[in-house]
PDB file of C-alpha atoms in Angstrom:
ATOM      1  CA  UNK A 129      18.228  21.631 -36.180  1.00 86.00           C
ATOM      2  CA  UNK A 130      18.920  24.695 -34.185  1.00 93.00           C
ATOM      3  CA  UNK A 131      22.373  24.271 -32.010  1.00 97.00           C
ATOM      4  CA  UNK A 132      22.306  22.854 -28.198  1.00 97.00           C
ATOM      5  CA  UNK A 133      23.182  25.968 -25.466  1.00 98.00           C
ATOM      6  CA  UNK A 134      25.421  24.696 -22.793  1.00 97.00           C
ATOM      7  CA  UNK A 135      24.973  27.766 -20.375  1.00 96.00           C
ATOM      8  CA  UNK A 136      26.658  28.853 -16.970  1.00 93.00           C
ATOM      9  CA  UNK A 137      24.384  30.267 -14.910  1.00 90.00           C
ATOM     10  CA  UNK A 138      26.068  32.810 -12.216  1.00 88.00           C
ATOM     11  CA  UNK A 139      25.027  35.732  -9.895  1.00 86.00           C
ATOM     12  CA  UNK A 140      28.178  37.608 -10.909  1.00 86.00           C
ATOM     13  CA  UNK A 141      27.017  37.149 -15.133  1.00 91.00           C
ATOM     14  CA  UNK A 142      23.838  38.565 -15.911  1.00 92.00           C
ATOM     15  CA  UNK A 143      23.804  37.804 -19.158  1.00 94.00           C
ATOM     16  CA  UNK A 144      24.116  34.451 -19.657  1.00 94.00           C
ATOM     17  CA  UNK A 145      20.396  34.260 -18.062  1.00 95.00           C
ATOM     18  CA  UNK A 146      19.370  36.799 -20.126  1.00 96.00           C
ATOM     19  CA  UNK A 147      20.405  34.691 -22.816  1.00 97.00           C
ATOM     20  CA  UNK A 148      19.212  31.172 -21.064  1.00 97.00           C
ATOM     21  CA  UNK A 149      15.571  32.862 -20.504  1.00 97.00           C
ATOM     22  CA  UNK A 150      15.383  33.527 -24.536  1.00 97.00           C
ATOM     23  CA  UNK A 151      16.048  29.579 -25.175  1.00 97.00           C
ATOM     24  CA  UNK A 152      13.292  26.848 -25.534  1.00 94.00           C
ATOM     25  CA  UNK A 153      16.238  24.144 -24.667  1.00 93.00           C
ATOM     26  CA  UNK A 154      19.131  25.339 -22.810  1.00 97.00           C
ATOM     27  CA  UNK A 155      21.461  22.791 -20.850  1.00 96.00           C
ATOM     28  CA  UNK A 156      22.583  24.490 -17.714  1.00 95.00           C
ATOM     29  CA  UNK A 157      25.959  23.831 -16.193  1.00 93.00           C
ATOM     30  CA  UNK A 158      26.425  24.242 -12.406  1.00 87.00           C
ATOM     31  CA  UNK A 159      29.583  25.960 -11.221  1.00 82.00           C
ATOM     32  CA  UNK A 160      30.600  22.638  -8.871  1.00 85.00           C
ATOM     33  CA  UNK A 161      29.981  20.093 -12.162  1.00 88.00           C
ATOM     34  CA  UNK A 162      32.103  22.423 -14.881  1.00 85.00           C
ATOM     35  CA  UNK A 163      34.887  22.387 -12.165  1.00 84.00           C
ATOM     36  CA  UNK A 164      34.572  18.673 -11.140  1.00 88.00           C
ATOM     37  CA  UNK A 165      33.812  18.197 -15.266  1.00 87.00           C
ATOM     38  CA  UNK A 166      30.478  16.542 -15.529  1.00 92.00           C
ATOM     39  CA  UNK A 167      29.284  17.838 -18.713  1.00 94.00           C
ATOM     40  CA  UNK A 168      25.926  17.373 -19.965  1.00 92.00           C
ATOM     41  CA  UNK A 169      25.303  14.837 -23.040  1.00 90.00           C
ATOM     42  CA  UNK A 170      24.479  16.368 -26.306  1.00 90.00           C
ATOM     43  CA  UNK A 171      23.108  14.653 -29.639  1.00 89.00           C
ATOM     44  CA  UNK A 172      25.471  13.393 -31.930  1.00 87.00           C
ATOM     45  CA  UNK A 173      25.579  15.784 -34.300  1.00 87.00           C
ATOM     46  CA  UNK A 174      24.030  18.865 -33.013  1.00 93.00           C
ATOM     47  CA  UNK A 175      26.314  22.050 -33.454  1.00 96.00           C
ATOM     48  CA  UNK A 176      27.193  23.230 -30.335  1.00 97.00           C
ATOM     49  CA  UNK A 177      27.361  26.895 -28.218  1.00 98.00           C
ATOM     50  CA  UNK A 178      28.792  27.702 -24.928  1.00 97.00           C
ATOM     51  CA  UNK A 179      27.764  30.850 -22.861  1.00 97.00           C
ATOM     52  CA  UNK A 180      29.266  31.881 -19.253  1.00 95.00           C
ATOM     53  CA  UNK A 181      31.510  32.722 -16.872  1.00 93.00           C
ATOM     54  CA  UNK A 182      35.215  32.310 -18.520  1.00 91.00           C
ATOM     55  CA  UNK A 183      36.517  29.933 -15.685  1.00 91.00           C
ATOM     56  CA  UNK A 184      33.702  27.767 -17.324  1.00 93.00           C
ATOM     57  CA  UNK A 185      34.580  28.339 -20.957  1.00 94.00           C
ATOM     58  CA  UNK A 186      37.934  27.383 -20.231  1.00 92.00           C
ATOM     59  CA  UNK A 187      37.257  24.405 -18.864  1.00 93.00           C
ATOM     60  CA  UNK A 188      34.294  23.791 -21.873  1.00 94.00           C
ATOM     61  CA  UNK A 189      36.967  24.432 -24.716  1.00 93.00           C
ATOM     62  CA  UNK A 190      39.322  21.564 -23.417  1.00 92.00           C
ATOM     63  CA  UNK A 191      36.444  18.846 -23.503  1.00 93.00           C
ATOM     64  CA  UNK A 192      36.052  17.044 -26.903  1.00 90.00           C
ATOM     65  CA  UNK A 193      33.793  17.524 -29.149  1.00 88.00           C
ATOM     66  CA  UNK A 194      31.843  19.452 -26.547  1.00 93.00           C
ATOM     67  CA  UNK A 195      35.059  22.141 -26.674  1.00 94.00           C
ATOM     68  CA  UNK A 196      33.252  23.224 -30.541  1.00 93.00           C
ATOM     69  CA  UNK A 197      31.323  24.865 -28.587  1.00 95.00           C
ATOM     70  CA  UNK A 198      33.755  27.686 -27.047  1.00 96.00           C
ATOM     71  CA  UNK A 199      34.839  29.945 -30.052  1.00 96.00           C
ATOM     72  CA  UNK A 200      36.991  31.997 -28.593  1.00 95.00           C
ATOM     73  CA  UNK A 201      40.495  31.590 -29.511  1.00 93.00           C
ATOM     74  CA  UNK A 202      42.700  32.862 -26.599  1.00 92.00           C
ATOM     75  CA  UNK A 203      45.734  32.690 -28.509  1.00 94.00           C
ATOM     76  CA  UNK A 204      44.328  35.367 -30.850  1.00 96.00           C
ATOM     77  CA  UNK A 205      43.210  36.851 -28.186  1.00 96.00           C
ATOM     78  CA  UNK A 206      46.178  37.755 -26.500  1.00 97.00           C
ATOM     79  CA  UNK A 207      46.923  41.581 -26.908  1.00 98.00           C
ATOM     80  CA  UNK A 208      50.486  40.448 -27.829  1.00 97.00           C
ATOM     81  CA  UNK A 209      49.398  39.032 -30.586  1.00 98.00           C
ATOM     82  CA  UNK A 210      46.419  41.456 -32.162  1.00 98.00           C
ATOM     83  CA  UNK A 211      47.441  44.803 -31.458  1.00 98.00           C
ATOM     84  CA  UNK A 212      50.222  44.501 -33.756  1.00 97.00           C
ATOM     85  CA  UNK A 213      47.253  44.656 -36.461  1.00 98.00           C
ATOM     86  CA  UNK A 214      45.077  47.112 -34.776  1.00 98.00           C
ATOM     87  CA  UNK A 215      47.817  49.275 -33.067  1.00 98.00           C
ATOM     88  CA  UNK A 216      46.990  52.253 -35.145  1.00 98.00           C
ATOM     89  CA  UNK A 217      43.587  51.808 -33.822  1.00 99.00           C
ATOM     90  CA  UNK A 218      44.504  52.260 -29.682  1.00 98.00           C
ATOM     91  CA  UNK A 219      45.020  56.135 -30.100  1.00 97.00           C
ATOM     92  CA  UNK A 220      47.751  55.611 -27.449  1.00 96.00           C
ATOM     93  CA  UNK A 221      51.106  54.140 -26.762  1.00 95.00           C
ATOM     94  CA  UNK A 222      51.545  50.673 -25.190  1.00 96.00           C
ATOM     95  CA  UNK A 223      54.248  48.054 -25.074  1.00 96.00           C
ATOM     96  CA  UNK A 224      54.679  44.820 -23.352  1.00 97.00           C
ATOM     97  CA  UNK A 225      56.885  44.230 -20.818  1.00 96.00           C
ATOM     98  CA  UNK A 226      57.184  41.114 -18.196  1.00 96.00           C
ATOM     99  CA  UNK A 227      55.306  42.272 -14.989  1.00 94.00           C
ATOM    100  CA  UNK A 228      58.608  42.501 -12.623  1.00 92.00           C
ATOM    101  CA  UNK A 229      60.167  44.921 -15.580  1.00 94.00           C
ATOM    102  CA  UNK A 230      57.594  47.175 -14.821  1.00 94.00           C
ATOM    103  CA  UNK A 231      59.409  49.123 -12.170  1.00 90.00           C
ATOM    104  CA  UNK A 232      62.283  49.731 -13.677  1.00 90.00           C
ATOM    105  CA  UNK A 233      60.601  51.811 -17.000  1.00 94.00           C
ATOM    106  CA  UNK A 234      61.018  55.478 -17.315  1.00 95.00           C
ATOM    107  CA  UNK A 235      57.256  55.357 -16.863  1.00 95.00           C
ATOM    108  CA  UNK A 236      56.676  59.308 -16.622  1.00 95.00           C
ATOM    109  CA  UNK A 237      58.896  59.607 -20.072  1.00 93.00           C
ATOM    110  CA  UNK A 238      57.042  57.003 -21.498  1.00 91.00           C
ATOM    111  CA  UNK A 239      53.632  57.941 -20.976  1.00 90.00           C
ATOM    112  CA  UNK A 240      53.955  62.172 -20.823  1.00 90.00           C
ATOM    113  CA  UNK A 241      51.920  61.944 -16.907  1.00 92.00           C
ATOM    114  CA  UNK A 242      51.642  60.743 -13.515  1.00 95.00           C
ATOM    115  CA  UNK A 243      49.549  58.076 -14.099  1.00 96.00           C
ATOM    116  CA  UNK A 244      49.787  54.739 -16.156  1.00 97.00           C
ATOM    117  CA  UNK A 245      47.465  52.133 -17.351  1.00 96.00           C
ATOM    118  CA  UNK A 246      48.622  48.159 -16.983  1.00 97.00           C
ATOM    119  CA  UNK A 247      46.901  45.141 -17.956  1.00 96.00           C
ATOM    120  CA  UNK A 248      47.801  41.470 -18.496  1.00 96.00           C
ATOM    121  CA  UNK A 249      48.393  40.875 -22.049  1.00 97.00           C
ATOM    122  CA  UNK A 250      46.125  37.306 -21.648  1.00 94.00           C
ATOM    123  CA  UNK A 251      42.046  38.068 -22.617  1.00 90.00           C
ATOM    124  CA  UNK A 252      41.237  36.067 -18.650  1.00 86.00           C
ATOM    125  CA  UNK A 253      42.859  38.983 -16.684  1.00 86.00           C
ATOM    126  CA  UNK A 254      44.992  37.370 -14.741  1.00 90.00           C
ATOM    127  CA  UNK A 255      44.418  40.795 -11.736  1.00 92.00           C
ATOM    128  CA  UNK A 256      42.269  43.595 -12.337  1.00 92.00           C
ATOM    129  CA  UNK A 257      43.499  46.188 -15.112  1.00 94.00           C
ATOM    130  CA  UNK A 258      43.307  49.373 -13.989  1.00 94.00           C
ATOM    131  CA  UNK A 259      44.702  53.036 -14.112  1.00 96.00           C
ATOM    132  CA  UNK A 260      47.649  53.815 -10.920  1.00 95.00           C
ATOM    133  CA  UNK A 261      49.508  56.685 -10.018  1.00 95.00           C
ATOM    134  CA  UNK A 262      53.258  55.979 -11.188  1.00 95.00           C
ATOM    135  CA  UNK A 263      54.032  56.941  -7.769  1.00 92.00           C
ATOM    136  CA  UNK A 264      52.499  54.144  -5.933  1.00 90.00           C
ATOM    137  CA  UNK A 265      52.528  51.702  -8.303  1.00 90.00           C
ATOM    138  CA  UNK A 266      55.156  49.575  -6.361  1.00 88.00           C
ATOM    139  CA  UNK A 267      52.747  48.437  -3.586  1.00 89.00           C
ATOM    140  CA  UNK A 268      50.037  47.700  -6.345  1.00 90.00           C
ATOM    141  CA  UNK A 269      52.993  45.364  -8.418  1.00 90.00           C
ATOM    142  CA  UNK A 270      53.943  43.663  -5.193  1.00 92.00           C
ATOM    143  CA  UNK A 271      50.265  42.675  -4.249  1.00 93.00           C
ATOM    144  CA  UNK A 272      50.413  41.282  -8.006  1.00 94.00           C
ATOM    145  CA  UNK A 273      54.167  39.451  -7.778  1.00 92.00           C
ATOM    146  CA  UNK A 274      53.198  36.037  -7.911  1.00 95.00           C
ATOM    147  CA  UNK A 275      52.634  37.580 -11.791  1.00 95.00           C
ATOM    148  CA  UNK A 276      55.736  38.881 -12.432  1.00 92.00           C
ATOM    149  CA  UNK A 277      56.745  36.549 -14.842  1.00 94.00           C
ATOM    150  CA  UNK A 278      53.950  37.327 -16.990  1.00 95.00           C
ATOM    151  CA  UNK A 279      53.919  39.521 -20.058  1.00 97.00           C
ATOM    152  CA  UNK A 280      51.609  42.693 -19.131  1.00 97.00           C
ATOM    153  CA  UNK A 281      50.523  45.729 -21.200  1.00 97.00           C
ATOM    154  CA  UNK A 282      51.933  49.368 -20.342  1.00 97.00           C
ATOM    155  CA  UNK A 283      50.094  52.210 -21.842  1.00 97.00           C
ATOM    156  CA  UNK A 284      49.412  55.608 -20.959  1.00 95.00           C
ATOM    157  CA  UNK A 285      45.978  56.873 -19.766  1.00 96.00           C
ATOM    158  CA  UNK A 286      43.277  57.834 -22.150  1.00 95.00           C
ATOM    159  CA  UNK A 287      39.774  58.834 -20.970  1.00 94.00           C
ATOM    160  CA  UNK A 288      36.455  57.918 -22.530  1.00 96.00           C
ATOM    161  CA  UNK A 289      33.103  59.928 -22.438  1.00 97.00           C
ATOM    162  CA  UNK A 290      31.124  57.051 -23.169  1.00 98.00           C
ATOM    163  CA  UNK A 291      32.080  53.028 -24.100  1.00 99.00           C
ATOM    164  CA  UNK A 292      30.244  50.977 -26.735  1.00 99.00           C
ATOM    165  CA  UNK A 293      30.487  47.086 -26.492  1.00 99.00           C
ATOM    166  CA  UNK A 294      30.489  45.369 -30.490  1.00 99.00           C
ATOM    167  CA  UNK A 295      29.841  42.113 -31.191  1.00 99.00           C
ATOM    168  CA  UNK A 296      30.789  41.373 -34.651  1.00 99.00           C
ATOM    169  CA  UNK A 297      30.879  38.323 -37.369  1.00 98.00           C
ATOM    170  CA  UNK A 298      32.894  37.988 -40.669  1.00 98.00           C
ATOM    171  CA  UNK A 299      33.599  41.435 -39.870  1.00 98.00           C
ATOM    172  CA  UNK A 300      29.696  42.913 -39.659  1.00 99.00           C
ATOM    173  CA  UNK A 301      28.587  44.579 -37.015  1.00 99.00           C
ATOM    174  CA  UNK A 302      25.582  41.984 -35.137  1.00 99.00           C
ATOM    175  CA  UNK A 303      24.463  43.915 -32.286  1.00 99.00           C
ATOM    176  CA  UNK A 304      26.451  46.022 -29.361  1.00 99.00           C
ATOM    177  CA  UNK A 305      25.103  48.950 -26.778  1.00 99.00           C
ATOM    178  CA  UNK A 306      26.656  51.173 -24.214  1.00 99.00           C
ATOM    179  CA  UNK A 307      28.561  50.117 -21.417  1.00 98.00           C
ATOM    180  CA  UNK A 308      29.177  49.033 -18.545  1.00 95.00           C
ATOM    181  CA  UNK A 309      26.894  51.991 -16.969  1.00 94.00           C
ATOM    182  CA  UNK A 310      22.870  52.102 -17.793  1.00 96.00           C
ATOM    183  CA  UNK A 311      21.046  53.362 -19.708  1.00 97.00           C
ATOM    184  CA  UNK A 312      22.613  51.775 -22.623  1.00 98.00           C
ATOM    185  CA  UNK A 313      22.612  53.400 -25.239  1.00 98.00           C
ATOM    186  CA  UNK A 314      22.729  52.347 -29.377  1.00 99.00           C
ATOM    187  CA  UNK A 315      25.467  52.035 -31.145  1.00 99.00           C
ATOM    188  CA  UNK A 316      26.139  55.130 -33.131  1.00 99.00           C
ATOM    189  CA  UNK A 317      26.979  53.991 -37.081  1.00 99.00           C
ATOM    190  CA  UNK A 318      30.482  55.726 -36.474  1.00 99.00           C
ATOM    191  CA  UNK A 319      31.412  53.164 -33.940  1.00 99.00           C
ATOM    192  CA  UNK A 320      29.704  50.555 -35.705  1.00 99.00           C
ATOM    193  CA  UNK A 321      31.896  51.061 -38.264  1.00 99.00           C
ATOM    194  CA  UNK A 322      35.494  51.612 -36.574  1.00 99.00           C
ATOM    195  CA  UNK A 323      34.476  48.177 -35.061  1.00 99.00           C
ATOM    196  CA  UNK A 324      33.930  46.440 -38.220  1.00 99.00           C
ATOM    197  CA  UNK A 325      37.096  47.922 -39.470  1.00 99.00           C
ATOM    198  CA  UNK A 326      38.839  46.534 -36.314  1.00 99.00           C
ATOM    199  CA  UNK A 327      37.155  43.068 -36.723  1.00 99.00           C
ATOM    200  CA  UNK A 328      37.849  42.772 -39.990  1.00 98.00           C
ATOM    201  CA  UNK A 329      41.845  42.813 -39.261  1.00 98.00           C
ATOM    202  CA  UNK A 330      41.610  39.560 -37.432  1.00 98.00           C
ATOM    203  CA  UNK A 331      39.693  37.364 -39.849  1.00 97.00           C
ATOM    204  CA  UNK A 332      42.738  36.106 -41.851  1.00 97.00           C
ATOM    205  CA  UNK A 333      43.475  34.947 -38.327  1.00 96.00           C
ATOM    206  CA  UNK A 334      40.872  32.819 -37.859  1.00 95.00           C
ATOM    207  CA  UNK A 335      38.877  34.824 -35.628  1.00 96.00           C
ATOM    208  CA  UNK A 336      35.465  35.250 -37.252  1.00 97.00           C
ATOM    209  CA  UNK A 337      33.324  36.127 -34.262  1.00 97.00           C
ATOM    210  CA  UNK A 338      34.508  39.024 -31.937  1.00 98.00           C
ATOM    211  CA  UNK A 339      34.089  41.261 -28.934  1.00 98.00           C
ATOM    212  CA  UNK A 340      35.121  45.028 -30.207  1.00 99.00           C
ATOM    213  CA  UNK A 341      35.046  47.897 -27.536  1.00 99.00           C
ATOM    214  CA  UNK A 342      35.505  51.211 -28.647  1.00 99.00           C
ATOM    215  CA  UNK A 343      36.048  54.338 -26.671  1.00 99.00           C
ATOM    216  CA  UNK A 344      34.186  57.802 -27.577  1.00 99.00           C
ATOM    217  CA  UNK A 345      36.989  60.529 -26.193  1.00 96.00           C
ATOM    218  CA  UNK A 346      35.840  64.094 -25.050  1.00 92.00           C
ATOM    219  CA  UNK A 347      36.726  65.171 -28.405  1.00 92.00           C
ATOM    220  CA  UNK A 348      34.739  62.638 -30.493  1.00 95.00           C
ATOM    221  CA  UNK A 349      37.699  60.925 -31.539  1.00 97.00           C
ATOM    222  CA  UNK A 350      37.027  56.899 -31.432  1.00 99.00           C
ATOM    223  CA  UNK A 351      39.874  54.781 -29.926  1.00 99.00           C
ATOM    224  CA  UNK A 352      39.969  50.911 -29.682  1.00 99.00           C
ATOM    225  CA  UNK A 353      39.250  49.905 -25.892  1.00 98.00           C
ATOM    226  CA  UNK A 354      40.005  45.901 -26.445  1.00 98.00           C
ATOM    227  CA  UNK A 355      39.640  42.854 -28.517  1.00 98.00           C
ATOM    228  CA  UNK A 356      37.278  39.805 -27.255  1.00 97.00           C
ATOM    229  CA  UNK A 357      35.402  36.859 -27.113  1.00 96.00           C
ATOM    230  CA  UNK A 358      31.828  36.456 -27.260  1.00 97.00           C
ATOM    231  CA  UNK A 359      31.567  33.147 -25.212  1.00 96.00           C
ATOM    232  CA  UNK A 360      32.193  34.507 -22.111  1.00 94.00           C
ATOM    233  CA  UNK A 361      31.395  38.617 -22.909  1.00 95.00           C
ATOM    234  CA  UNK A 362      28.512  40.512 -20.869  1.00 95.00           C
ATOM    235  CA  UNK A 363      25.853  41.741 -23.625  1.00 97.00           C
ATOM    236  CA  UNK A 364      24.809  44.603 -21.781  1.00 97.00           C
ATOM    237  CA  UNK A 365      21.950  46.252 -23.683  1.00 97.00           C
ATOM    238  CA  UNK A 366      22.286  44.332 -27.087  1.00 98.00           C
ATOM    239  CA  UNK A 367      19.775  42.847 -28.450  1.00 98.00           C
ATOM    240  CA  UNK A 368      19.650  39.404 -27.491  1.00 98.00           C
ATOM    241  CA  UNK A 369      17.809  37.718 -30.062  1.00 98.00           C
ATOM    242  CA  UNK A 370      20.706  39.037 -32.779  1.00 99.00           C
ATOM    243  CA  UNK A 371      23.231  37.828 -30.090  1.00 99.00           C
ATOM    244  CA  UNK A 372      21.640  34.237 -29.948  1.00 98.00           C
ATOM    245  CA  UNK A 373      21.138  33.952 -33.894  1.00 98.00           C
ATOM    246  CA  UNK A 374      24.601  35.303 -34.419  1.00 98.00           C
ATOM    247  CA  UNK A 375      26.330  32.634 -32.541  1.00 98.00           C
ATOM    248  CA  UNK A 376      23.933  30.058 -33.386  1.00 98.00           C
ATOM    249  CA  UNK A 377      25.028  30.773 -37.187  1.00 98.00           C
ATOM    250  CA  UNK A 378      28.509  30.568 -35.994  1.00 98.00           C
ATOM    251  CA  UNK A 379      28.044  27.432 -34.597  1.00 97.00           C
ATOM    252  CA  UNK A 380      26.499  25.993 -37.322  1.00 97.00           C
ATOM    253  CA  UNK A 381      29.555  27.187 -39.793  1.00 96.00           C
ATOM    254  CA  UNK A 382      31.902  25.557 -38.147  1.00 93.00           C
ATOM    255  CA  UNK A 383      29.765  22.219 -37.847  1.00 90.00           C
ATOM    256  CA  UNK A 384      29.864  22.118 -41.699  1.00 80.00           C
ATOM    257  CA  UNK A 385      33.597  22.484 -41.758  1.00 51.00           C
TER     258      UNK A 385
END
């Protein structure tokens, strides 16, 4: 028996009806019932797969049984914790810090420019990650200081020509595109393969289904964007039915453990 979709359905997430339109059976889950946690009923038995916004798939991981369906361990997720096997992979520096350290880093030393990158070191940003002149980044960290006890991500500022999304299982490349910007493009094999490699790094970890993005540079060279999850990932231009049959797979895998 194929697995049981439990999909949220939202304006601001095209994909998951993308991915709800492709299914004979999905169960849809309205914003207002995931928060107020009315789940719907699934068979005994039938492997699981949850698809949506990650507010949702938060909230879907911490209900039993039902919570099989969520495979995305944010734990493993955390850039604290998988960059120490894929650092070589960034083509950039980055350390952690707790957000309120921030301003006190010899930021221009650090990063050899004007300009910084920060992001939270959780996979749910906890505030938008984003590239700041050094010299105003003071206003930016106070607008943020109800996160200052958080550990964040300091890096310095790469650019990308072009950004390919990777989803990929047991360390195999399952399908990817271009992104965030149409037309998406194919995956070039280089990529697909530099994500693979990446992937591969976390499967001792438990993390057999991932999100890779990889960065093309101006001079060709690949760099590692971030690690993900697939429950709650856009899918941009990939090819959906790979997507479905690759978590559906996944699903079933874990049933059987």
């Amino acid at each position: 028996m194929r697995p049981q979709w439990i999909i949220d359905l939202h304006e601001d997430f095209p994909g998951s009806a993308l991915i709800a339109a492709a299914l004979d059976d999905p169960l849809i889950v309205e914003p207002h019932d995931a928060m107020m946690g009315r789940w719907p009923g699934v068979h005994e038995g039938r492997a699981v797969v949850g698809y949506g916004t990650m507010p949702t798939i938060r909230s879907l991981r911490r209900v039993p049984r039902l919570g099989e369906a969520v495979f995305d361990d944010y734990a493993t997720l955390r850039c604290s914790f998988y960059y120490r096997h894929v650092y070589d992979l960034l083509g950039r520096t980055a350390v952690f810090v707790p957000f309120s350290a921030v301003p006190q880093l010899p930021l221009r030393r650090m990063v050899g420019g004007d300009r910084v990158f920060v992001r939270s070191d959780t996979n749910y940003k906890l505030f938008p990650a984003g590239v700041h002149a050094i010299a105003e980044l003071g206003r930016w960290l106070q607008t943020y200081d109800q996160y200052r006890d958080e550990l964040v991500v300091v890096s310095e500022v790469v650019s990308f020509e072009r950004e390919f999304r990777c989803f990929c299982r047991n360390g195999r490349f399952v399908c990817g595109s271009s992104y965030p910007i149409e037309p998406y493009l194919p995956v070039p094999d280089d990529v697909r393969g530099f994500a693979e490699a990446a992937a591969a790094r976390l499967l001792p970890h438990g993390s057999t289904m991932v999100t890779v993005d990889v960065g093309v540079g101006r001079d060709g060279a690949l760099r590692l964007v971030e690690m993900g999850g697939v429950n709650s990932w856009g899918i941009y231009g990939s090819h959906v039915a790979d997507f479905i049959a690759a978590m559906e797979a996944e699903a079933l895998a874990r049933a059987d453990v």
